[in-house]
Amino acid sequence: LCISVTAVNAQYVVDYKKQGDQYFAKKQYYAAAVLYQKALKLLPDTAMSHYVYPYVISPKSKKEEKNKDQYEYLVYQLGESFRLYKDYKSAGEWYEKAIQLNATRFPLASLWYGVCLRATKNYEEAIGQLQTFELRYGKQDDYSKQANLELRSYRYALDQMKFPRLADIQKLPAPVNDSGSNYAPLTRNDQFYFTSSRPLQG
């Protein structure tokens, strides 16, 4: 009975940060993003209840919850998780926040923020972030090579956008684009053929 009362009175919280790190290490980035959001108090504890994740608890500490280093880390990791499961818009927002909080601590944030801006077609802003990354990073490695390649690609894209398109591409209406994925189009004898993953119809 005494043990039960002690357990009830002890204040414990699920360690969402540690769980997020575990899922991130296993490349389960969606789950990691949800757990990092919980750690940042952005999602209620009921979210993602269908996941079975390691049961990790830690003593509740107001000082730890307000820890600046941990907050910055969670913000950056949330950006990483969003980017790695291809949610570039959300990732960009968190990378921007990470840069504002502590650009020195997260030197790659400007690189990945630039990549996210490119993915959402904000080429001018992307170039600015990559130039900032090159100025601050000061190393010659795979990341600096990627930044250089990205910069050249963005500048090429902007240059090509100056010229009018030679073709006007439009999505065909139903029944062609009705359901499923359609690909490999072919015209022959005034007939239009294509491959589709749509279900068979009787």
C-alpha positions as CSV (number, residue, x, y, z in Angstrom):
1,L,0.0,0.0,0.0
2,C,2.8,2.4,0.9
3,I,4.6,1.7,-2.3
4,S,1.4,2.3,-4.3
5,V,0.9,5.7,-2.6
6,T,4.5,6.7,-3.2
7,A,4.1,5.8,-6.9
8,V,0.9,7.8,-7.2
9,N,2.4,10.8,-5.5
10,A,5.6,10.8,-7.6
11,Q,5.3,13.1,-10.6
12,Y,6.5,11.5,-13.8
13,V,6.1,12.5,-17.4
14,V,6.8,10.5,-20.5
15,D,10.1,11.5,-21.9
16,Y,9.0,12.5,-25.4
17,K,12.4,13.9,-26.4
18,K,14.1,10.6,-25.7
19,Q,11.4,8.7,-27.5
20,G,11.7,11.1,-30.5
21,D,15.4,10.5,-30.6
22,Q,14.9,6.7,-30.6
23,Y,12.5,6.9,-33.5
24,F,14.7,9.4,-35.4
25,A,17.7,7.0,-35.0
26,K,15.5,4.3,-36.6
27,K,14.6,6.6,-39.5
28,Q,10.9,6.7,-38.5
29,Y,10.8,10.4,-39.0
30,Y,7.0,10.9,-38.9
31,A,6.8,9.3,-35.5
32,A,9.8,11.3,-34.4
33,A,8.2,14.6,-35.5
34,V,5.0,13.8,-33.5
35,L,7.0,13.0,-30.4
36,Y,9.2,16.2,-30.7
37,Q,6.0,18.2,-31.1
38,K,4.7,16.6,-27.9
39,A,7.9,17.4,-26.1
40,L,7.4,21.0,-27.2
41,K,3.8,20.9,-25.9
42,L,2.5,21.5,-29.4
43,L,0.4,18.3,-29.4
44,P,-1.8,16.8,-26.7
45,D,-0.7,13.5,-25.2
46,T,-3.6,11.7,-26.9
47,A,-2.0,12.3,-30.4
48,M,-0.4,9.3,-32.0
49,S,-1.9,6.9,-29.4
50,H,-1.9,4.1,-32.1
51,Y,1.9,4.0,-31.9
52,V,3.6,1.6,-29.5
53,Y,6.8,3.3,-28.4
54,P,9.3,2.6,-25.7
55,Y,8.0,3.4,-22.3
56,V,10.6,5.9,-21.0
57,I,9.7,8.1,-18.0
58,S,11.7,10.7,-16.2
59,P,11.1,12.8,-13.1
60,K,9.0,15.9,-13.8
61,S,11.2,19.0,-13.6
62,K,10.1,22.5,-14.3
63,K,13.7,23.5,-14.7
64,E,14.3,20.8,-17.3
65,E,11.1,21.6,-19.2
66,K,12.3,25.2,-19.6
67,N,15.9,24.3,-20.4
68,K,17.0,26.5,-23.3
69,D,19.4,24.0,-24.8
70,Q,16.8,21.3,-24.9
71,Y,14.3,23.7,-26.5
72,E,16.7,24.6,-29.2
73,Y,17.6,21.0,-29.8
74,L,13.9,20.0,-30.1
75,V,13.2,22.8,-32.6
76,Y,16.1,21.8,-34.8
77,Q,15.2,18.1,-34.6
78,L,11.6,18.8,-35.5
79,G,12.9,20.6,-38.7
80,E,15.1,17.6,-39.4
81,S,12.2,15.1,-39.0
82,F,9.9,17.1,-41.2
83,R,12.5,17.4,-43.9
84,L,13.4,13.8,-43.9
85,Y,9.9,12.7,-44.5
86,K,9.5,15.3,-47.2
87,D,7.3,17.9,-45.5
88,Y,9.5,20.8,-46.7
89,K,7.1,23.6,-45.9
90,S,6.9,22.6,-42.2
91,A,10.6,21.8,-42.1
92,G,11.5,25.2,-43.4
93,E,9.5,26.9,-40.7
94,W,11.3,25.1,-38.0
95,Y,14.8,25.5,-39.5
96,E,14.1,29.3,-39.7
97,K,13.2,29.2,-36.0
98,A,16.4,27.2,-35.2
99,I,18.5,29.8,-37.0
100,Q,16.8,32.6,-35.1
101,L,17.4,30.8,-31.8
102,N,21.1,29.7,-32.3
103,A,22.6,29.7,-35.8
104,T,26.1,28.9,-34.4
105,R,24.9,25.7,-32.7
106,F,23.2,24.4,-35.9
107,P,25.5,25.3,-38.8
108,L,23.6,23.0,-41.2
109,A,20.3,24.7,-40.5
110,S,20.9,27.3,-43.3
111,L,21.8,24.6,-45.8
112,W,18.6,22.6,-45.1
113,Y,16.5,25.7,-44.9
114,G,17.7,26.6,-48.3
115,V,16.8,23.1,-49.6
116,C,13.3,23.5,-48.1
117,L,12.9,26.9,-49.7
118,R,13.9,25.5,-53.1
119,A,11.5,22.6,-52.7
120,T,8.7,25.2,-52.2
121,K,9.9,27.2,-55.2
122,N,11.2,30.2,-53.2
123,Y,14.5,30.3,-55.2
124,E,15.6,33.8,-54.3
125,E,15.3,33.2,-50.6
126,A,16.9,29.8,-51.0
127,I,20.0,31.4,-52.6
128,G,20.2,33.8,-49.7
129,Q,20.2,31.0,-47.2
130,L,22.9,29.0,-49.0
131,Q,25.1,32.1,-49.4
132,T,24.8,32.6,-45.6
133,F,25.6,28.9,-45.1
134,E,28.8,29.2,-47.2
135,L,29.9,32.3,-45.4
136,R,29.4,30.8,-41.9
137,Y,30.3,27.2,-42.5
138,G,34.0,27.6,-43.4
139,K,34.7,23.9,-44.2
140,Q,35.3,22.0,-47.3
141,D,33.3,18.7,-47.1
142,D,30.3,17.0,-48.5
143,Y,27.9,19.7,-47.1
144,S,29.8,22.5,-48.7
145,K,29.9,20.6,-52.0
146,Q,26.1,20.1,-51.7
147,A,25.5,23.8,-51.0
148,N,27.6,24.7,-54.0
149,L,25.7,22.3,-56.3
150,E,22.3,23.6,-54.9
151,L,23.3,27.2,-55.5
152,R,24.2,26.5,-59.1
153,S,21.0,24.6,-59.6
154,Y,18.9,27.4,-58.2
155,R,20.6,30.0,-60.3
156,Y,20.1,27.9,-63.4
157,A,16.4,27.5,-62.5
158,L,15.9,31.2,-62.1
159,D,17.7,31.8,-65.4
160,Q,15.5,29.3,-67.2
161,M,12.3,30.9,-65.8
162,K,13.1,34.1,-67.7
163,F,12.2,32.3,-71.0
164,P,8.6,31.6,-72.1
165,R,7.6,27.9,-72.1
166,L,7.5,26.2,-75.5
167,A,4.6,24.0,-74.4
168,D,1.5,24.5,-72.4
169,I,1.0,21.5,-70.1
170,Q,-2.4,20.9,-68.7
171,K,-3.9,18.1,-66.7
172,L,-6.5,16.1,-68.7
173,P,-9.9,16.0,-67.1
174,A,-11.9,12.9,-66.2
175,P,-12.2,10.1,-67.2
176,V,-8.5,10.1,-68.0
177,N,-7.5,11.5,-64.6
178,D,-10.3,10.0,-62.7
179,S,-8.7,7.7,-60.2
180,G,-5.3,5.9,-59.7
181,S,-2.0,6.9,-61.1
182,N,-1.7,7.3,-64.9
183,Y,1.6,7.2,-66.9
184,A,3.3,6.1,-70.2
185,P,0.9,7.9,-72.6
186,L,0.9,7.0,-76.3
187,T,-1.1,8.2,-79.3
188,R,-1.6,5.9,-82.3
189,N,-4.1,6.2,-85.1
190,D,-5.8,9.1,-83.4
191,Q,-6.3,7.0,-80.3
192,F,-4.9,7.9,-76.9
193,Y,-3.5,5.0,-74.8
194,F,-2.1,5.1,-71.3
195,T,-1.2,2.9,-68.4
196,S,-3.2,3.2,-65.2
197,S,-3.2,1.8,-61.7
198,R,-7.0,2.4,-61.3
199,P,-9.1,-0.6,-60.2
200,L,-10.7,-2.7,-62.9
201,Q,-14.3,-1.8,-63.8
202,G,-16.8,-4.3,-65.0
